[in-house]
mmCIF file of C-alpha atoms in Angstrom:
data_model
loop_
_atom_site.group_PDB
_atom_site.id
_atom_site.type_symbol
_atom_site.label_atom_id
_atom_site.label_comp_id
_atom_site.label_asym_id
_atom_site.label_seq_id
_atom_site.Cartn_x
_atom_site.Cartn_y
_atom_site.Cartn_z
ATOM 1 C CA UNK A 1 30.830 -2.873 8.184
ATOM 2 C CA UNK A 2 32.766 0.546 8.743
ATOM 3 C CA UNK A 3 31.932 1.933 5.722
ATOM 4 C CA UNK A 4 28.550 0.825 5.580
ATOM 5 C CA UNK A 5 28.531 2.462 9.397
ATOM 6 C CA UNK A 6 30.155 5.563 7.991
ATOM 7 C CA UNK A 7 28.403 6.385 4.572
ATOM 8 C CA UNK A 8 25.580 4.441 4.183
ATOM 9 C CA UNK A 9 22.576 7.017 3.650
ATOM 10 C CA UNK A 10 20.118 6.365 6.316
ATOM 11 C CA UNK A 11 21.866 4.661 8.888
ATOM 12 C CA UNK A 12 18.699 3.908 11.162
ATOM 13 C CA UNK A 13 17.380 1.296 8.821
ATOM 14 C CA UNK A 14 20.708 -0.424 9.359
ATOM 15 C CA UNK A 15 19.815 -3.847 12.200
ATOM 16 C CA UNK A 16 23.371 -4.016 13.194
ATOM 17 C CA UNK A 17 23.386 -7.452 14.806
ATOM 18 C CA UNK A 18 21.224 -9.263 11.788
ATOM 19 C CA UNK A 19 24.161 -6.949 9.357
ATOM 20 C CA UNK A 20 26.900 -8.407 11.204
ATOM 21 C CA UNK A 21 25.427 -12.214 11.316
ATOM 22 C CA UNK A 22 24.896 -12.321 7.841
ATOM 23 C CA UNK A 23 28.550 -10.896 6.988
ATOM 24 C CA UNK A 24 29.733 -13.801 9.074
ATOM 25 C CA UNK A 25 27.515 -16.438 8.152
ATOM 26 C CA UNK A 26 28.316 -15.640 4.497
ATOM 27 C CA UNK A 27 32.212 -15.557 5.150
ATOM 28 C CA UNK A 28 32.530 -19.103 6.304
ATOM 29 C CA UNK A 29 29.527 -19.908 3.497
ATOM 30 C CA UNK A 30 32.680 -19.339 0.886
ATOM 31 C CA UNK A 31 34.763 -22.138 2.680
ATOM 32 C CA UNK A 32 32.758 -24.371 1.334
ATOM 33 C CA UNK A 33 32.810 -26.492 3.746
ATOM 34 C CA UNK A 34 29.564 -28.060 5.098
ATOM 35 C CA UNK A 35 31.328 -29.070 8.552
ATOM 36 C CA UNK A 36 32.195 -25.699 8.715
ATOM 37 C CA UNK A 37 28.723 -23.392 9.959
ATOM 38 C CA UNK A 38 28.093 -20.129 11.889
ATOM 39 C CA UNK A 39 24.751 -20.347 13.615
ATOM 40 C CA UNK A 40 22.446 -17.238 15.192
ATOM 41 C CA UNK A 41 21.110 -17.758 18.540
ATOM 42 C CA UNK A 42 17.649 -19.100 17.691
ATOM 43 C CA UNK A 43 20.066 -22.052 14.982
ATOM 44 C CA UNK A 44 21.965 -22.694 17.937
ATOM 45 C CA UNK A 45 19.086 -23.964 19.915
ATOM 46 C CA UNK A 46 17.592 -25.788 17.427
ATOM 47 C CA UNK A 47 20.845 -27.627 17.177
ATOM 48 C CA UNK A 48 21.509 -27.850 20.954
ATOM 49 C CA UNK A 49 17.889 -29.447 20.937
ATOM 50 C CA UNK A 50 19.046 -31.968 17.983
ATOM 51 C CA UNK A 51 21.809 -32.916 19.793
ATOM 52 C CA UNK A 52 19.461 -33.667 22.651
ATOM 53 C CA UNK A 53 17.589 -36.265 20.646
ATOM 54 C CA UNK A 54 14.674 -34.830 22.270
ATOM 55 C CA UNK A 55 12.709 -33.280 19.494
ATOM 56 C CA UNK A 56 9.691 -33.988 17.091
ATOM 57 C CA UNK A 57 9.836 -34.472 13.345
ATOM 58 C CA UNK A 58 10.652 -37.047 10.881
ATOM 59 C CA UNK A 59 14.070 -37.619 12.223
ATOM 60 C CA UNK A 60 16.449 -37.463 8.980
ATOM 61 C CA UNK A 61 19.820 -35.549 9.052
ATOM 62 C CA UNK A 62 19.176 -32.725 6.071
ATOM 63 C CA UNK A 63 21.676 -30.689 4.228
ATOM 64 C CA UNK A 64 21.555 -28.029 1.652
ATOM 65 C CA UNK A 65 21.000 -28.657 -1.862
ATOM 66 C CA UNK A 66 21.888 -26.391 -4.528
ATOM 67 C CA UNK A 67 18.138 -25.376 -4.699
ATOM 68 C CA UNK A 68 16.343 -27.271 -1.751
ATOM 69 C CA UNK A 69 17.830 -29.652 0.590
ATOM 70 C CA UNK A 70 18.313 -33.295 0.393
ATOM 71 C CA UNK A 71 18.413 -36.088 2.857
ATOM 72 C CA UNK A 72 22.400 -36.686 4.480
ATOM 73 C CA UNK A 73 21.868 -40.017 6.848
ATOM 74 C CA UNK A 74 18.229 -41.288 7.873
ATOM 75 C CA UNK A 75 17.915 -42.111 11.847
ATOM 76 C CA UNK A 76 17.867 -46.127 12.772
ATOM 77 C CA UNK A 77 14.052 -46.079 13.484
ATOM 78 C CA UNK A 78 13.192 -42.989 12.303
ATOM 79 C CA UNK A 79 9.480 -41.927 10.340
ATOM 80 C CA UNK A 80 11.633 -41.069 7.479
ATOM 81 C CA UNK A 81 13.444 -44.771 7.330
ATOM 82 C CA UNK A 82 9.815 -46.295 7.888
ATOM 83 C CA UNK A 83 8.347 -44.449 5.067
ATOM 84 C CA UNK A 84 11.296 -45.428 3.001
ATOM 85 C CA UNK A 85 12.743 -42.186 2.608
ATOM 86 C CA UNK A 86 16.394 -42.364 1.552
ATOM 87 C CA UNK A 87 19.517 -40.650 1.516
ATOM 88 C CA UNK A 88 20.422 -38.342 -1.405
ATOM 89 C CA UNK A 89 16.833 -37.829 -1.749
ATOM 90 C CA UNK A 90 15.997 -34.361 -2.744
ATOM 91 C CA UNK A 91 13.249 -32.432 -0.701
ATOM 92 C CA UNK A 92 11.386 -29.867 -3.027
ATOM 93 C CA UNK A 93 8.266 -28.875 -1.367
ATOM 94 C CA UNK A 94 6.950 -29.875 2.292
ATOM 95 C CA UNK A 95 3.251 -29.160 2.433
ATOM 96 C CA UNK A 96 3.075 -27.896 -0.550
ATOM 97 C CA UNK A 97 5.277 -24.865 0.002
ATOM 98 C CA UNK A 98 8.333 -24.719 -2.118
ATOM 99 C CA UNK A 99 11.535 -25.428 -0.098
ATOM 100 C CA UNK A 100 13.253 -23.799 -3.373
ATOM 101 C CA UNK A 101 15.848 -20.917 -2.207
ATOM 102 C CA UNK A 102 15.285 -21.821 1.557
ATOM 103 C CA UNK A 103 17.961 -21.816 3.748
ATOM 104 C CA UNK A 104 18.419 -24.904 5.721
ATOM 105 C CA UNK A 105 16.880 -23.531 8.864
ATOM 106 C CA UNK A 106 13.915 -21.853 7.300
ATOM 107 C CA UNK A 107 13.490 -25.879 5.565
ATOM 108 C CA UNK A 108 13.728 -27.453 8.357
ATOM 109 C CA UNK A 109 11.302 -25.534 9.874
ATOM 110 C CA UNK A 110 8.526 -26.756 7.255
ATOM 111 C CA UNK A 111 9.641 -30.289 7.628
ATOM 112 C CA UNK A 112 9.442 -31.033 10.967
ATOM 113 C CA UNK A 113 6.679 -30.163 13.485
ATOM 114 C CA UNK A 114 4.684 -31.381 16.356
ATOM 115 C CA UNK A 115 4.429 -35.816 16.704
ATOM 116 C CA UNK A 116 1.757 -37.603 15.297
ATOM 117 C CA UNK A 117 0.972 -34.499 12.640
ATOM 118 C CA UNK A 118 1.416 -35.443 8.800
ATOM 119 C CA UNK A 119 3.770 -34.066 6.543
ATOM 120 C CA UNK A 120 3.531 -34.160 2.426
ATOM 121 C CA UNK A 121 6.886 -34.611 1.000
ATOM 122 C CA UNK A 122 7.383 -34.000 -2.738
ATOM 123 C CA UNK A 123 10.762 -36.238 -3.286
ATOM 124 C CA UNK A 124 13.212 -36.246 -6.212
ATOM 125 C CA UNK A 125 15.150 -39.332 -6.424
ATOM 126 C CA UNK A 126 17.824 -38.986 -9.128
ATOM 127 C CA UNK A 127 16.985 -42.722 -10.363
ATOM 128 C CA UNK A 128 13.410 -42.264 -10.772
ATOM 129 C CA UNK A 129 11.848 -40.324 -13.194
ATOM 130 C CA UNK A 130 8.659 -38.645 -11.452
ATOM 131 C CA UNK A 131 8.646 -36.735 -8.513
ATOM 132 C CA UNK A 132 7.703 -38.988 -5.068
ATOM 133 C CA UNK A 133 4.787 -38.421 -3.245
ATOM 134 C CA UNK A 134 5.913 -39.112 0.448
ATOM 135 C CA UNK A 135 2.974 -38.896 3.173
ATOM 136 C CA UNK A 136 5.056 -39.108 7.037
ATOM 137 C CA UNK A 137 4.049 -39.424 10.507
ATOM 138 C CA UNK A 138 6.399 -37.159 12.367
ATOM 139 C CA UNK A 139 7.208 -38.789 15.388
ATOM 140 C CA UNK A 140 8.977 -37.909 19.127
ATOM 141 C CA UNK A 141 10.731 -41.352 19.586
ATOM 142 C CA UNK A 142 13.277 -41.808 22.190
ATOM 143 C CA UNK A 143 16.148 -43.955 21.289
ATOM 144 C CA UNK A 144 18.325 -45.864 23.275
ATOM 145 C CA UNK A 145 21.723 -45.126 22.612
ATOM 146 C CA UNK A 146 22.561 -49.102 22.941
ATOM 147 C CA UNK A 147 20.199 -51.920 22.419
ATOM 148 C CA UNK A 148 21.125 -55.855 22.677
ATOM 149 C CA UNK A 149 20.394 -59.009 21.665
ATOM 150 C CA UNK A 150 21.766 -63.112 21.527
ATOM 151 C CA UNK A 151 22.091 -63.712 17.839
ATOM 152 C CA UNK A 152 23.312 -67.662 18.942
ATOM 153 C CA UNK A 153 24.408 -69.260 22.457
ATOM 154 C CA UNK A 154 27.785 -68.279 21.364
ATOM 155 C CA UNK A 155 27.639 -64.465 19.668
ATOM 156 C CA UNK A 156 26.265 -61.449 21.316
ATOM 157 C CA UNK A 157 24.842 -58.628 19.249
ATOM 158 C CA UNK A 158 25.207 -54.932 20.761
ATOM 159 C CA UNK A 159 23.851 -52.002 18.566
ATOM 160 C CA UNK A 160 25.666 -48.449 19.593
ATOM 161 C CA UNK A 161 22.791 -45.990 17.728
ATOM 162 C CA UNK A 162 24.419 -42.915 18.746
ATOM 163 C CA UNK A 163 27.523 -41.992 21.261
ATOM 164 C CA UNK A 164 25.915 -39.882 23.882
ATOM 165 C CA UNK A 165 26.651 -38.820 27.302
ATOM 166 C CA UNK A 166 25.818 -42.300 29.028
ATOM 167 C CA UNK A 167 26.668 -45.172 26.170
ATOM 168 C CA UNK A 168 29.602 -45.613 26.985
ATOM 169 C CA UNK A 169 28.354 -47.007 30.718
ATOM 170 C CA UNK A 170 25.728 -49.135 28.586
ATOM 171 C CA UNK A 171 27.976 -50.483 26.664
ATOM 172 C CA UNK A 172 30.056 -51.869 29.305
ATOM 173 C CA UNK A 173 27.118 -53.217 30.681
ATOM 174 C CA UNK A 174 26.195 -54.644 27.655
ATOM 175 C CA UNK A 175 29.923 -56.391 27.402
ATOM 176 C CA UNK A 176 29.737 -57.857 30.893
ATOM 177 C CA UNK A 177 26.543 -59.216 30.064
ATOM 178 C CA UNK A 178 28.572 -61.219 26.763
ATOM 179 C CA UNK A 179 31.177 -61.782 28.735
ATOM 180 C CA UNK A 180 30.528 -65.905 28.632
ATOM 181 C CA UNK A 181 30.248 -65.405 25.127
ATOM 182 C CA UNK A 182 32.404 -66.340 22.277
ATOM 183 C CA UNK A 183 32.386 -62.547 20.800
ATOM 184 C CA UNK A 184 30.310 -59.775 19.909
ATOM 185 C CA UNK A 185 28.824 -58.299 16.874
ATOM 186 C CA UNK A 186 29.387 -54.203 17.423
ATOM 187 C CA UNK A 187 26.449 -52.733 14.699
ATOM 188 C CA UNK A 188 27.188 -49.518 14.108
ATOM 189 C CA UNK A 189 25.422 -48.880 10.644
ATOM 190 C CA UNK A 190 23.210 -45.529 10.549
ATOM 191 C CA UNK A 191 25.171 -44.484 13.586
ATOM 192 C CA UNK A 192 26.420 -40.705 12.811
ATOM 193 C CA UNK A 193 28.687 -39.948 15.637
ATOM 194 C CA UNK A 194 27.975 -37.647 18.777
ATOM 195 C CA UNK A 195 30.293 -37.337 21.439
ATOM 196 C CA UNK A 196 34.007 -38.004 20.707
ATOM 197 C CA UNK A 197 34.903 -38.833 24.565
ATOM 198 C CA UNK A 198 32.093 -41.251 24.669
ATOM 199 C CA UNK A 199 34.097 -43.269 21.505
ATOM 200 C CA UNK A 200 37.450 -43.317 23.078
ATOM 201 C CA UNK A 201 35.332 -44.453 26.507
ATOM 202 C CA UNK A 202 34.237 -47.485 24.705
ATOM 203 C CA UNK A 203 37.622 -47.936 23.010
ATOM 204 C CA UNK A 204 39.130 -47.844 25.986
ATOM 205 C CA UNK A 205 37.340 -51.225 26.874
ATOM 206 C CA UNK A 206 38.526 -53.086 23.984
ATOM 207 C CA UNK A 207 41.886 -52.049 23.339
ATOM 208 C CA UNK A 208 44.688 -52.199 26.172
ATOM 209 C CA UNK A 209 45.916 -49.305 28.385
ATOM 210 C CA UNK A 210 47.685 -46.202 27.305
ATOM 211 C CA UNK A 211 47.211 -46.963 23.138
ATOM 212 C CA UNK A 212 46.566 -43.916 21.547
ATOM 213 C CA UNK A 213 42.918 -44.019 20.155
ATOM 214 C CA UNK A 214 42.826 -40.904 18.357
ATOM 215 C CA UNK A 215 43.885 -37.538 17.266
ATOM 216 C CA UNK A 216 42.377 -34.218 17.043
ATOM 217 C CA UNK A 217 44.298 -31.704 14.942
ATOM 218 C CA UNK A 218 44.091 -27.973 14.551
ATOM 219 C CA UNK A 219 46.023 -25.347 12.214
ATOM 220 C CA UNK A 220 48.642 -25.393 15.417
ATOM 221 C CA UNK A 221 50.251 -28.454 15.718
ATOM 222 C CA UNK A 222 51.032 -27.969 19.705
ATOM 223 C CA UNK A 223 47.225 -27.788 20.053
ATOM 224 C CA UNK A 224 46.531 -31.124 19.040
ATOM 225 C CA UNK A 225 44.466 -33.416 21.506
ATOM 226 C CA UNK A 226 46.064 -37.139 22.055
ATOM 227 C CA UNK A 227 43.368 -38.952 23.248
ATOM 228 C CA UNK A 228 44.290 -42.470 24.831
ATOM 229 C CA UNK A 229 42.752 -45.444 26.341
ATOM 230 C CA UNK A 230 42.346 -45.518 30.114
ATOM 231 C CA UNK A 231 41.592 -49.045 31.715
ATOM 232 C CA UNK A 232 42.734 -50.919 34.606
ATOM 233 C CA UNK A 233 43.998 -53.835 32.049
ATOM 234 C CA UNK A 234 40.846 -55.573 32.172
ATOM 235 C CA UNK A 235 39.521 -55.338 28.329
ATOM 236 C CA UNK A 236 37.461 -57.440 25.970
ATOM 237 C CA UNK A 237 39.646 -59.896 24.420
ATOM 238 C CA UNK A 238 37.052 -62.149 22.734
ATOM 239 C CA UNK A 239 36.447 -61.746 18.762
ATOM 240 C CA UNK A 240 34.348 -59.035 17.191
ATOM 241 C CA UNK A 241 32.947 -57.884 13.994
ATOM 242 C CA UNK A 242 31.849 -53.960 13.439
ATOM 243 C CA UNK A 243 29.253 -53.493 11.074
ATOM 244 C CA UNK A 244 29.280 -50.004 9.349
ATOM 245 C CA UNK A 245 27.333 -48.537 6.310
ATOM 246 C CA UNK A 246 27.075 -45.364 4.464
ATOM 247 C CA UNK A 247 25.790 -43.735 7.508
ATOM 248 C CA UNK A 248 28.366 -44.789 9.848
ATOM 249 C CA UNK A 249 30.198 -41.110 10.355
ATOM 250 C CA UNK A 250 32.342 -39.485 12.267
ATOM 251 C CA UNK A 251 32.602 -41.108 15.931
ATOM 252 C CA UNK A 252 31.338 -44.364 14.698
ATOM 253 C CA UNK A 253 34.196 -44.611 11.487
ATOM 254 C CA UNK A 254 36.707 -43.587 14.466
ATOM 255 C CA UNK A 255 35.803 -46.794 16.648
ATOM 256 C CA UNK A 256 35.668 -48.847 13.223
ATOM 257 C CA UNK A 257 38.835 -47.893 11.986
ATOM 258 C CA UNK A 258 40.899 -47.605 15.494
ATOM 259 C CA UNK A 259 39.723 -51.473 15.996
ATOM 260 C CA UNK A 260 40.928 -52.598 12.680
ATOM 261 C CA UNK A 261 44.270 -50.705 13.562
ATOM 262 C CA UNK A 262 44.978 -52.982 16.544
ATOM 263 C CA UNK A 263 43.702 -56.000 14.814
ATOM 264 C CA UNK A 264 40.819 -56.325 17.476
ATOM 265 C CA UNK A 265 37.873 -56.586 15.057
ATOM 266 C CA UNK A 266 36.856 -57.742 11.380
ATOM 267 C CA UNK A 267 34.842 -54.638 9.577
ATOM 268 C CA UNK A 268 32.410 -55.696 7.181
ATOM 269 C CA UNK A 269 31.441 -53.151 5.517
ATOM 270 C CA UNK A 270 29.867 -50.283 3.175
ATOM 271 C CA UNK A 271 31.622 -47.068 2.465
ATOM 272 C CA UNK A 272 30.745 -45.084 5.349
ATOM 273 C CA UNK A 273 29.990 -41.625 5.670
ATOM 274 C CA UNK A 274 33.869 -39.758 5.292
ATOM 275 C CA UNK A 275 34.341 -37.466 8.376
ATOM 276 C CA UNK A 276 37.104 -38.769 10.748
ATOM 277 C CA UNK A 277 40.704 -38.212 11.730
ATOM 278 C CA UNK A 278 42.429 -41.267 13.160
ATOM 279 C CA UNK A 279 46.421 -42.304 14.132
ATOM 280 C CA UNK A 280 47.726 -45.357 13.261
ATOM 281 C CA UNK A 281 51.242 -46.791 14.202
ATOM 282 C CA UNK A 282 53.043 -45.265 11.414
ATOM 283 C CA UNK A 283 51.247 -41.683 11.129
ATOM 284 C CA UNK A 284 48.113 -39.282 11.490
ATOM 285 C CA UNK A 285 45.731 -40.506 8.305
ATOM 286 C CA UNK A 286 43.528 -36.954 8.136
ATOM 287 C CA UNK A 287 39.996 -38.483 6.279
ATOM 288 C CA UNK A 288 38.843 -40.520 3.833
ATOM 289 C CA UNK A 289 36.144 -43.264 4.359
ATOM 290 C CA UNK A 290 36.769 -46.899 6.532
ATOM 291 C CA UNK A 291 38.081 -48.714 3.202
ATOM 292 C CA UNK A 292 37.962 -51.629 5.678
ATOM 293 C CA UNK A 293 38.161 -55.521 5.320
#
């Protein structure tokens, strides 16, 4: 940046603030790491507003592709589950303009848009051999982060869709309304995390006081969060059985994986998404997917 300061030729072409977001953004580019982003102001919004849930599109998690971007994890109810989009599907034009050599912003951008408006998807789908002609409804739905149900007199069936700022008060509603119950079923299939707090919350009503739930760790060991249940004694001792899938990630393979731990719930399962550090009795396990049984 110095030298480009110092000798560059005509220094009042130079936009110092898009020169020095670029040099960043393409430093942590060369990690390699897709957890690992910088994002401008305007990027930052868009994901504030993501994180929200309050926005209009087809409601699909996207990542980049080599050339275009492909599907990551499609939203429980979303337009894009509904018109049987899938994940690992490969997005190559939206509208008919090429999402080729977009960045995943700029794509975006072309994909979603204002409810009830149509989007043209061209699809690649490594098992088929023609390109997929995808015609979605974009759609602002609001979803509730828990939704319930009797599956029998006997089982209870909560559904935890994401881990926001309030689930963890509706799932303890939703417990005390199972409470006569002979267990629960907790479905957290297409669930892709949120808010970490909000997972050891609802830990904390299934597993007894002071257990440690989870760990966050950072390059400096005596930074590391200990996060650990907090109840007055009074859990959920009934059975349960977590249901995760390949789009079970990051707070949702957490709660999986911290109930098999204490041997408070069967997991049946799919490999889920990989993204979660967890402590067991013996030792921090740092990633991998819930290889759970």
């Amino acid at each position: 940046y110095n030298l480009i300061k110092s000798e560059y030729f005509d220094e009042n072409t130079i936009d110092n603030e898009k020169l020095l977001e670029s040099s960043i953004s393409w430093l942590i580019d060369w990690l390699w790491d897709k957890h690992s982003v910088y994002f401008d102001s305007v990027e930052n919004k868009q994901f504030n507003e993501s994180l929200s849930w309050d926005f209009e599109g087809i409601w699909a998690v996207v990542e980049k592709h080599a050339l275009w971007v492909h599907i990551d994890r499609i939203i429980k109810w979303s337009p894009a589950k509904k018109y049987d989009l899938r994940s690992w599907d490969i997005l190559i034009k939206a509208n008919w303009i090429t999402l080729e050599w977009l960045n995943l912003i700029d794509a975006v951008n072309h994909i979603k848009w204002k409810a009830w408006t149509e989007v043209e998807l061209e699809v690649l789908r490594v098992w088929e051999n023609n390109i997929i002609i995808k015609n979605v409804i974009r759609e602002k739905i609001k979803i509730p982060s828990v939704d319930t149900e009797n599956i029998t007199d006997e089982i209870g069936y909560i559904s935890i869709n994401m881990f926001w700022e309030d689930t963890s008060r509706e799932f303890k509603n939703s417990l005390t309304k199972f409470e006569n119950k002979d267990g629960i079923i907790i479905d957290l299939r297409d669930n892709w995390g949120g808010f970490l707090l909000s997972a050891v919350e609802i830990l904390s009503e299934l597993i007894e006081n002071n257990e440690i739930l989870v760990v966050t760790k950072y390059k400096d060991i005596k930074t590391n969060d200990i996060y650990k249940s907090s109840n007055n004694w009074n859990i959920y001792k009934w059975k349960i059985v977590v249901l995760i899938n390949e789009s079970s990630a990051s707070a949702s393979e957490i709660t999986a994986w911290t109930l098999r731990e204490y041997n408070k719930a069967i997991i049946v399962w799919k490999k889920s998404y990989w993204k979660w550090s967890i402590w067991d009795s013996q030792h921090i396990r740092d990633s991998g997917y819930c290889d759970c049984r």
